[in-house]
PDB file of C-alpha atoms in Angstrom:
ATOM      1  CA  UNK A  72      -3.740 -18.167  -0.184  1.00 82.00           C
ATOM      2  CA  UNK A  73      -2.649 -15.031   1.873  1.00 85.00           C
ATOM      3  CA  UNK A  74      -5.047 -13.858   3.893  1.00 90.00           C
ATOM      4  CA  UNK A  75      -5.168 -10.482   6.039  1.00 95.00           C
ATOM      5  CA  UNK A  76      -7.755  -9.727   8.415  1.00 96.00           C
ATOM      6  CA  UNK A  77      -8.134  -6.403   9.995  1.00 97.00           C
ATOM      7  CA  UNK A  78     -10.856  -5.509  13.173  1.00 97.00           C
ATOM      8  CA  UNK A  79     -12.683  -3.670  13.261  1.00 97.00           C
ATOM      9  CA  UNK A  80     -13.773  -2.312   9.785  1.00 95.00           C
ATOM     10  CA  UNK A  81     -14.996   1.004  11.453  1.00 96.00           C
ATOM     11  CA  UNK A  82     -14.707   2.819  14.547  1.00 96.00           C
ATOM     12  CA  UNK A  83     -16.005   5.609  15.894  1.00 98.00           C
ATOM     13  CA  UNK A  84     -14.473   7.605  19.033  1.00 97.00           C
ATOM     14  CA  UNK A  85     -14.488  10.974  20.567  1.00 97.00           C
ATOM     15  CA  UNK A  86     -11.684  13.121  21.175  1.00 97.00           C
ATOM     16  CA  UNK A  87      -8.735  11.804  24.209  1.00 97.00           C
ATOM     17  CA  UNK A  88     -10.348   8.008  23.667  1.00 97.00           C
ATOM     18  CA  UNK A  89      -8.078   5.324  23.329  1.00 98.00           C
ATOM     19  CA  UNK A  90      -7.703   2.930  20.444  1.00 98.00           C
ATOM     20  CA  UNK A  91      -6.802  -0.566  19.711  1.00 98.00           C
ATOM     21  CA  UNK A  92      -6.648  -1.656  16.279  1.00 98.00           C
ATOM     22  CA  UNK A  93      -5.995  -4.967  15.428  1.00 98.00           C
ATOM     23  CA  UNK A  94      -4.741  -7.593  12.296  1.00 98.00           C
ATOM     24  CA  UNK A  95      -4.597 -11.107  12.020  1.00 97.00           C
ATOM     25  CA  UNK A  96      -2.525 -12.787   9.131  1.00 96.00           C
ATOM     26  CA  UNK A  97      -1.922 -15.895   7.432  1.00 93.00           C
ATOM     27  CA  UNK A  98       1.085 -15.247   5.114  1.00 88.00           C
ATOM     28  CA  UNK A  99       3.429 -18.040   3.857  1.00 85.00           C
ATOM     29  CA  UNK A 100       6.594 -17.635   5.135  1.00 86.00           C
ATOM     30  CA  UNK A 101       6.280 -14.582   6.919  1.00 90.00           C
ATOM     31  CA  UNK A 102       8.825 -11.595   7.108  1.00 89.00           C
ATOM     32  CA  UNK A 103       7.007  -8.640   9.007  1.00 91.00           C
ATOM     33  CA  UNK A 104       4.187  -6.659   9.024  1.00 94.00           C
ATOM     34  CA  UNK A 105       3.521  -3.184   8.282  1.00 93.00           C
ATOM     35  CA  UNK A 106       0.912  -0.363   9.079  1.00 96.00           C
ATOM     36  CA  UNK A 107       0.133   2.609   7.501  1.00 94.00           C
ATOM     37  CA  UNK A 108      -2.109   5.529   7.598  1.00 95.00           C
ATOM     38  CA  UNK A 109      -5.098   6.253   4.613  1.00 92.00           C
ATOM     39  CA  UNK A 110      -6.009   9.920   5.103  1.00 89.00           C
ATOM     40  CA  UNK A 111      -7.363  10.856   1.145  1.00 78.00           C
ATOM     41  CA  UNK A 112      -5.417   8.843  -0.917  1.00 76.00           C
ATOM     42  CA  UNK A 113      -1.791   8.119  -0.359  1.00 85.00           C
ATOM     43  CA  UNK A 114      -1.148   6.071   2.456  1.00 90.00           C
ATOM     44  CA  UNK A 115       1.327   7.254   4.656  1.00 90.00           C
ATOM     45  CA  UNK A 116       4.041   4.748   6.617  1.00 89.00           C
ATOM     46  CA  UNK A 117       3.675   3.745  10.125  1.00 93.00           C
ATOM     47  CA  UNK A 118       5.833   0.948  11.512  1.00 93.00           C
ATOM     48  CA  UNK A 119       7.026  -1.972  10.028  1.00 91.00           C
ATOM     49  CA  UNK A 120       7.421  -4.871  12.659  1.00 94.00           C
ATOM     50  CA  UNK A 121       9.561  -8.074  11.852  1.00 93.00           C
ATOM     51  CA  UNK A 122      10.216  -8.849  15.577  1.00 93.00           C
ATOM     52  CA  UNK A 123       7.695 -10.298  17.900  1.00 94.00           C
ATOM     53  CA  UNK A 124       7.381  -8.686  21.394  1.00 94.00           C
ATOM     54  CA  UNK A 125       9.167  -5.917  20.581  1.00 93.00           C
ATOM     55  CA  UNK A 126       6.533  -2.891  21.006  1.00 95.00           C
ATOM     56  CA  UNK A 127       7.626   0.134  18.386  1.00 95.00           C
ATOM     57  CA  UNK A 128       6.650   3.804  19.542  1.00 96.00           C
ATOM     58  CA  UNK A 129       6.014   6.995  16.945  1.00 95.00           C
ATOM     59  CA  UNK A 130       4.326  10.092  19.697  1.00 97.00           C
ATOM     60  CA  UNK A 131       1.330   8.604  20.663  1.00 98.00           C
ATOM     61  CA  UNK A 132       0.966   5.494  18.165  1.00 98.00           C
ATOM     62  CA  UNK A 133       2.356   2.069  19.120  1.00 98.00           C
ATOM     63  CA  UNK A 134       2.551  -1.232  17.829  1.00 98.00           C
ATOM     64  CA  UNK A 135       3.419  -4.885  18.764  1.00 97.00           C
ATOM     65  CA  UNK A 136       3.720  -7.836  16.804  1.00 97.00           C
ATOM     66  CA  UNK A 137       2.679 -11.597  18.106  1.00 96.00           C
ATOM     67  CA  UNK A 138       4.133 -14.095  15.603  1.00 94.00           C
ATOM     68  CA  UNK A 139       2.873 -16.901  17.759  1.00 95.00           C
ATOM     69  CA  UNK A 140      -0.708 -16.094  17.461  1.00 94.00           C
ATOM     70  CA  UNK A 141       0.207 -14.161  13.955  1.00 96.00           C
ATOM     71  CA  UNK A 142      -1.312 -11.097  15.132  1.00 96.00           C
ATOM     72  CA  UNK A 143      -0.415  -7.192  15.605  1.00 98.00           C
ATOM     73  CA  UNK A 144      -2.305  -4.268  17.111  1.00 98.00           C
ATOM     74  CA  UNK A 145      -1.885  -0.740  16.821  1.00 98.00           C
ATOM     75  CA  UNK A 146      -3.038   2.061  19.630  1.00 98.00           C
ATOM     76  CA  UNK A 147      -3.242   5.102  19.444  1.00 98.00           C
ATOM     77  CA  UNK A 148      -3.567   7.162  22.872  1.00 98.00           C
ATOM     78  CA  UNK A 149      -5.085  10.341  23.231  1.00 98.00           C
ATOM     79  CA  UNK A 150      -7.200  10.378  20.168  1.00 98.00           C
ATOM     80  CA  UNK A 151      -7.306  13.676  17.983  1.00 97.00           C
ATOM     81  CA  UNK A 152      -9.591  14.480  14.977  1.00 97.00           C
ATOM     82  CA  UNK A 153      -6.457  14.305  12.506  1.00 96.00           C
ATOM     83  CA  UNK A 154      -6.192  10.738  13.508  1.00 97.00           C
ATOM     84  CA  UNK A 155      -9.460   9.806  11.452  1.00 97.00           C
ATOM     85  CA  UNK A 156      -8.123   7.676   8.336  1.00 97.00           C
ATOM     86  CA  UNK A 157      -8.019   4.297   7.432  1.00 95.00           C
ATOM     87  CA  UNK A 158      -5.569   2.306   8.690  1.00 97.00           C
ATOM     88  CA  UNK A 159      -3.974  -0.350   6.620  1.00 95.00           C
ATOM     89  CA  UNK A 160      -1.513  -3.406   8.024  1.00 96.00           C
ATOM     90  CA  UNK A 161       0.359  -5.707   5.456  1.00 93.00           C
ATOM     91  CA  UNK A 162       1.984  -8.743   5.601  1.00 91.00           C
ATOM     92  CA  UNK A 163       4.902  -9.777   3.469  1.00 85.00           C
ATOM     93  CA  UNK A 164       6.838 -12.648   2.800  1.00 79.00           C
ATOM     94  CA  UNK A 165      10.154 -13.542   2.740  1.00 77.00           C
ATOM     95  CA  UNK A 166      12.662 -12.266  -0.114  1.00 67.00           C
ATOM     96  CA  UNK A 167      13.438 -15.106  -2.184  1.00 59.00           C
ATOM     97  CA  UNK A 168      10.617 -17.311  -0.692  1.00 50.00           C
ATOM     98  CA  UNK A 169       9.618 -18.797  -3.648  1.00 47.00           C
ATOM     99  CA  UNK A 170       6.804 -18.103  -6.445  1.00 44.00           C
ATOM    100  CA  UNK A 171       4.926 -14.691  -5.249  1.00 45.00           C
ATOM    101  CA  UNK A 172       7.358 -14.381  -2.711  1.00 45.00           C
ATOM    102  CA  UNK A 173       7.036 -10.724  -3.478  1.00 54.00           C
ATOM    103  CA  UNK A 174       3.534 -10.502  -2.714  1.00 66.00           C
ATOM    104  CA  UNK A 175       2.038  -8.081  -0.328  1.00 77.00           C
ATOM    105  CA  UNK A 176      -0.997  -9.251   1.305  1.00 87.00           C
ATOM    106  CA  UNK A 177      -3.155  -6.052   2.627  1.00 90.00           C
ATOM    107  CA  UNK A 178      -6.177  -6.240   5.066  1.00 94.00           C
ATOM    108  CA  UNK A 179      -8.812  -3.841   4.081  1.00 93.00           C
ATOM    109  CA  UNK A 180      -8.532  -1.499   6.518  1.00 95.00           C
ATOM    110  CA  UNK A 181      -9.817  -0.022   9.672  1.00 97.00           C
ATOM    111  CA  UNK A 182     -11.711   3.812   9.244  1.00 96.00           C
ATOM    112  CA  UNK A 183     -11.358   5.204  12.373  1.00 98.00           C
ATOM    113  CA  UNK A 184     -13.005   8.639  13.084  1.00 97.00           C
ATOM    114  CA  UNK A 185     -12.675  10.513  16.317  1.00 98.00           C
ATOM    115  CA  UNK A 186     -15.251  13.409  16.754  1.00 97.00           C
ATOM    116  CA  UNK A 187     -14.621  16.507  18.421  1.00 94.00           C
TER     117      UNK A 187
ATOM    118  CA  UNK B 364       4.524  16.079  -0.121  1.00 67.00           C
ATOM    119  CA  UNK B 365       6.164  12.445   0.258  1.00 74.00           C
ATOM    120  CA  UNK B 366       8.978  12.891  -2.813  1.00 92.00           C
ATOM    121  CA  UNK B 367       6.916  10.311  -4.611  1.00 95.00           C
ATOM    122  CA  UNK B 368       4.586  12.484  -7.805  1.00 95.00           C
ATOM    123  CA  UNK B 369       2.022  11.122  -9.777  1.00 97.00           C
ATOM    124  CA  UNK B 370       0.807  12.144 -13.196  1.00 96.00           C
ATOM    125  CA  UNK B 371      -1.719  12.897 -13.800  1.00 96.00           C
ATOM    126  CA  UNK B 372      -3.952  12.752 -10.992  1.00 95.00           C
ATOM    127  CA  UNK B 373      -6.957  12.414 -12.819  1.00 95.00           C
ATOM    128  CA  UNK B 374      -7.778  10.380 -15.677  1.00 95.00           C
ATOM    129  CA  UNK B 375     -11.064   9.668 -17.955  1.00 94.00           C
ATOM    130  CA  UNK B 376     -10.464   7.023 -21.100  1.00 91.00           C
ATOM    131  CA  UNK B 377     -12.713   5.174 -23.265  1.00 89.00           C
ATOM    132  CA  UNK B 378     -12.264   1.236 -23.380  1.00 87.00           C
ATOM    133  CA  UNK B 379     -10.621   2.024 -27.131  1.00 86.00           C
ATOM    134  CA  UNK B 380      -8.185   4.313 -25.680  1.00 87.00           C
ATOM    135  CA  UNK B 381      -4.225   4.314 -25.055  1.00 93.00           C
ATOM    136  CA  UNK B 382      -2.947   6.709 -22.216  1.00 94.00           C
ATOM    137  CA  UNK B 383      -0.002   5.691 -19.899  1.00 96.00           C
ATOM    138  CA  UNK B 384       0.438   6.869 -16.135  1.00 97.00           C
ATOM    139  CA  UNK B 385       4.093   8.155 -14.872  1.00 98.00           C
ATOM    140  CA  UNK B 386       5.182   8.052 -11.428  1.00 97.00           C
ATOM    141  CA  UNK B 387       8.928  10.091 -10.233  1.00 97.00           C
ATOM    142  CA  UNK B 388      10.373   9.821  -7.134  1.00 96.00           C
ATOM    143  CA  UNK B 389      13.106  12.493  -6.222  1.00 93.00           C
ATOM    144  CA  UNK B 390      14.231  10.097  -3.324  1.00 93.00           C
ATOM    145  CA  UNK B 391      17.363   7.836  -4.431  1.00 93.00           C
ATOM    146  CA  UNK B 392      15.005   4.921  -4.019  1.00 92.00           C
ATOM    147  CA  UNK B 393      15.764   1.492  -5.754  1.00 89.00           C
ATOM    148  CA  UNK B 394      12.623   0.224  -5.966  1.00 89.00           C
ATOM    149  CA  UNK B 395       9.161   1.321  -7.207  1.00 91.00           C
ATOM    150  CA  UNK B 396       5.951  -0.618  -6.993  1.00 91.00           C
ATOM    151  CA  UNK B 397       2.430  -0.120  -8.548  1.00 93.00           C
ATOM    152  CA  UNK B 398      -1.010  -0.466  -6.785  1.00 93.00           C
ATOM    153  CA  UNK B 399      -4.480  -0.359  -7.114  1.00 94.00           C
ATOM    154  CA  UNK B 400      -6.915   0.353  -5.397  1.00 92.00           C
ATOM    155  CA  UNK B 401     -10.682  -0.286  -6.028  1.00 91.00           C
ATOM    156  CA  UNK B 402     -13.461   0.674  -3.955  1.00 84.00           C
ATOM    157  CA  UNK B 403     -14.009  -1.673  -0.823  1.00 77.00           C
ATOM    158  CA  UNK B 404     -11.294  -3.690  -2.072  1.00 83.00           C
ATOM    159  CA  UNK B 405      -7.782  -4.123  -0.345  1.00 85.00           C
ATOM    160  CA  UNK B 406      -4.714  -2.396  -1.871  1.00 87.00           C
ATOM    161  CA  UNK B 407      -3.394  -4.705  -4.693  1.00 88.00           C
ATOM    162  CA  UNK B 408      -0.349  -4.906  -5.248  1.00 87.00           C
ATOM    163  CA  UNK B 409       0.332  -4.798  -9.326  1.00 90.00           C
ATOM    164  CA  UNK B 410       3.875  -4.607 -10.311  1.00 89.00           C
ATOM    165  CA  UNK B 411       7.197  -3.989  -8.407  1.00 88.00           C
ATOM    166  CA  UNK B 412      10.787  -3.105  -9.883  1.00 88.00           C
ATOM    167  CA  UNK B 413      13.942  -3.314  -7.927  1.00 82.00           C
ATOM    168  CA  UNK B 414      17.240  -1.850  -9.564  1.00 77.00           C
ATOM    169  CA  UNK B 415      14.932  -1.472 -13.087  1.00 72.00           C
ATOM    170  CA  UNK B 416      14.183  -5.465 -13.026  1.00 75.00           C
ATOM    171  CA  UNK B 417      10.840  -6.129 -12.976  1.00 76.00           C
ATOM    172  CA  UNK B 418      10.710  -8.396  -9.636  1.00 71.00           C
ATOM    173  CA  UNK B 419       6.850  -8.936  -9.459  1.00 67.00           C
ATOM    174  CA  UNK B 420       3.884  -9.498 -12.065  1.00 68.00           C
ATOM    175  CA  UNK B 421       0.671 -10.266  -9.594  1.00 65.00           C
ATOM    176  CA  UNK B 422      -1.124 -11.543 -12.288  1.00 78.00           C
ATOM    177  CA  UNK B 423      -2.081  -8.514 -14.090  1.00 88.00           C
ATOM    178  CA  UNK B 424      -3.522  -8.531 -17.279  1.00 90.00           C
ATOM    179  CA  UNK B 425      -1.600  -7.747 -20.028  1.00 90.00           C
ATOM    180  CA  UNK B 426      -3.949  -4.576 -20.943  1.00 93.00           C
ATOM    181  CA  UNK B 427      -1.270  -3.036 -18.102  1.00 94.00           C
ATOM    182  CA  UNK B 428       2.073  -2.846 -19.511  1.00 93.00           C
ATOM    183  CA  UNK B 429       4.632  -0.832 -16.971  1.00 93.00           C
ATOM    184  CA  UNK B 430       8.029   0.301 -17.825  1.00 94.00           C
ATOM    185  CA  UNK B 431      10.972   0.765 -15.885  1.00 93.00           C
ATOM    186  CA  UNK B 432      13.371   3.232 -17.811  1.00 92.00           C
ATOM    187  CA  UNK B 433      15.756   3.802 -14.679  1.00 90.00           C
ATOM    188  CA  UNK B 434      14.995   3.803 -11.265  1.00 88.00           C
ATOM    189  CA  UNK B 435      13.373   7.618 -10.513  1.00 93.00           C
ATOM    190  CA  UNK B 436      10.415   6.845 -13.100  1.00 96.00           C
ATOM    191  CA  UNK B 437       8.343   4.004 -13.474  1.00 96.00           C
ATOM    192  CA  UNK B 438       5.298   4.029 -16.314  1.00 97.00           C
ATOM    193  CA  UNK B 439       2.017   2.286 -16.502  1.00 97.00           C
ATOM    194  CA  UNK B 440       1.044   1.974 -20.184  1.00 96.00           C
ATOM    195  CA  UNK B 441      -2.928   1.099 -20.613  1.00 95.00           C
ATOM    196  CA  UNK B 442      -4.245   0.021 -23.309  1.00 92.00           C
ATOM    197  CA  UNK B 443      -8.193  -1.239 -24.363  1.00 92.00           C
ATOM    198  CA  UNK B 444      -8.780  -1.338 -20.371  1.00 92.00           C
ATOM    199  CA  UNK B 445     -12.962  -2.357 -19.437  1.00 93.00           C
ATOM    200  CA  UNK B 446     -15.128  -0.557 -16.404  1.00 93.00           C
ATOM    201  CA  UNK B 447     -13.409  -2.448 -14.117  1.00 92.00           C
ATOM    202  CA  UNK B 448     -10.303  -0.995 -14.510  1.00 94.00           C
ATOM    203  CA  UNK B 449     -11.627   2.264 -12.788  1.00 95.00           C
ATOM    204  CA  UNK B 450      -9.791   2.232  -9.614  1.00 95.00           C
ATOM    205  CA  UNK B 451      -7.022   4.908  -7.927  1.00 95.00           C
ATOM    206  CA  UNK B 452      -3.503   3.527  -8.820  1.00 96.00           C
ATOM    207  CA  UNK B 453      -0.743   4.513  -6.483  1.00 95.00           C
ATOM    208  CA  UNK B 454       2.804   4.651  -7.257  1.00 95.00           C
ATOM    209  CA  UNK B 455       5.322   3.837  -4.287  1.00 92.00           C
ATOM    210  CA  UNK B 456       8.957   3.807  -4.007  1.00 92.00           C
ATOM    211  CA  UNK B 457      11.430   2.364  -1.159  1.00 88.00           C
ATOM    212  CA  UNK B 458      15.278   1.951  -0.489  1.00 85.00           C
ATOM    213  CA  UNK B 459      17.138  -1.286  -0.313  1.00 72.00           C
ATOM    214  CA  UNK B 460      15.591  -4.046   0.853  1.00 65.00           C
ATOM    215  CA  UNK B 461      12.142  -4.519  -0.767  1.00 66.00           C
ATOM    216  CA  UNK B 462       9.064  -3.390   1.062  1.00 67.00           C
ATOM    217  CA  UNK B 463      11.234  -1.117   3.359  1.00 71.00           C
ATOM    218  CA  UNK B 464       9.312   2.043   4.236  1.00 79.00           C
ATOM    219  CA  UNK B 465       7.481   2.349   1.224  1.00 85.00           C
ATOM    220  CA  UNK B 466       6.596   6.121   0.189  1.00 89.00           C
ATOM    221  CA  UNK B 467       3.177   6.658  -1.711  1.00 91.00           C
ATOM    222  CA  UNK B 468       2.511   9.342  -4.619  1.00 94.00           C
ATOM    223  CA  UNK B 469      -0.860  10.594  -4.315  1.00 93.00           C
ATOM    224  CA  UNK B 470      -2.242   8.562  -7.422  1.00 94.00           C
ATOM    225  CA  UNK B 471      -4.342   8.959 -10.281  1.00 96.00           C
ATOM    226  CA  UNK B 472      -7.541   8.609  -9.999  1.00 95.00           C
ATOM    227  CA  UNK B 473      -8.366   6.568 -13.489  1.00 96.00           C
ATOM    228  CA  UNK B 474     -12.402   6.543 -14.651  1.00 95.00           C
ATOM    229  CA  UNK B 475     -12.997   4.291 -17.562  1.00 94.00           C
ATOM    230  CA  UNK B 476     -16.345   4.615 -20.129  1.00 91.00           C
TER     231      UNK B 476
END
């Protein structure tokens, strides 16, 4: 079974901290992984990474993929109070990988707050 | 606002009831998927339609029915659903490949009694 593990659950920070995020997976056939953001409900898209090594930028949010150890992390620099949310990462499969090969495996999600 | 709308956003039903959920997204995206989401729970994903065909049934029980009439609106029809049930469901939408940025609706919060 697909499995995605995301650490840690919660994290608390103040304002200008830095911030690693990180998820584990164990998805069968794996295509890439994606993150997004969970402010009230809809969750709003962050990267999607199908390369290892290859670090993707968005301001001051970054992300790298490690398909050898089958882990990503996401940091955020410079920390502001609108970066409190949950953050969600996803694995997926390959297209055409077989039974389920649509399924989307999500972690549950870091809640990060930052305080003022 | 994400292009991606949800109606409606709230929703209270009895176990005996029949309502149905509509998603539209004003995007030009090919594919739409259906989530929930319970408390403390991951996102699931539920159902997922690419071009109209239905590409992806995780197992859901048949009291959730979706439709598919073309490929801006995508229905969840519910029907004699149990406590359980009560969970946000999010509607998303993406272009081309499936699972490409994915664009989330801001759900509908569904209580049931």
């Amino acid at each position: 079974e697909d499995k995605v593990v995301q650490s840690p659950l919660s994290l608390v920070v103040h304002e200008g901290d830095t911030v690693t995020l990180n998820c584990s997976y164990e998805v069968t056939n794996f295509r890439s992984l994606l993150w997004y953001k969970q402010e009230k409900k809809a969750p709003t898209f962050l990267f999607m990474l199908t390369s290892s090594g290859i670090e993707k930028k968005s301001g001051r949010l970054s992300s790298i993929l490690d398909k050898k150890e089958l882990f990503s992390i996401l940091n955020i620099t410079a920390t502001q109070t609108g970066d409190s949310a949950v953050y969600l990462c996803a694995g997926i499969p390959q297209e055409g990988s077989g039974a389920g090969s649509y399924q989307l495996t999500f972690g549950k999600g870091t809640k990060l707050s930052v305080i003022p | 606002e994400t292009g991606v709308t949800q109606t409606p956003r709230h929703l209270v039903m009895g176990m005996t009831n029949k309502k149905s959920l509509k998603c539209e997204q004003h995007l030009g995206h090919n594919a739409m998927y259906w989530y929930k989401q319970s408390a403390k729970k991951p996102l699931e994903l539920m159902f997922v339609y690419n071009f109209k065909e239905q590409t992806e049934n995780n197992s859901v029980p048949s009291r959730f029915s979706p439709e598919c009439p073309n490929s801006s609106h995508l229905f969840l029809h519910l029907h004699t659903l149990q406590p359980e049930d009560s969970a946000l469901y999010l509607c998303a939408s993406s272009q081309g490949q499936t699972y490409n940025e994915q664009f989330f609706g801001p759900g509908t919060r569904l209580t049931v009694l």
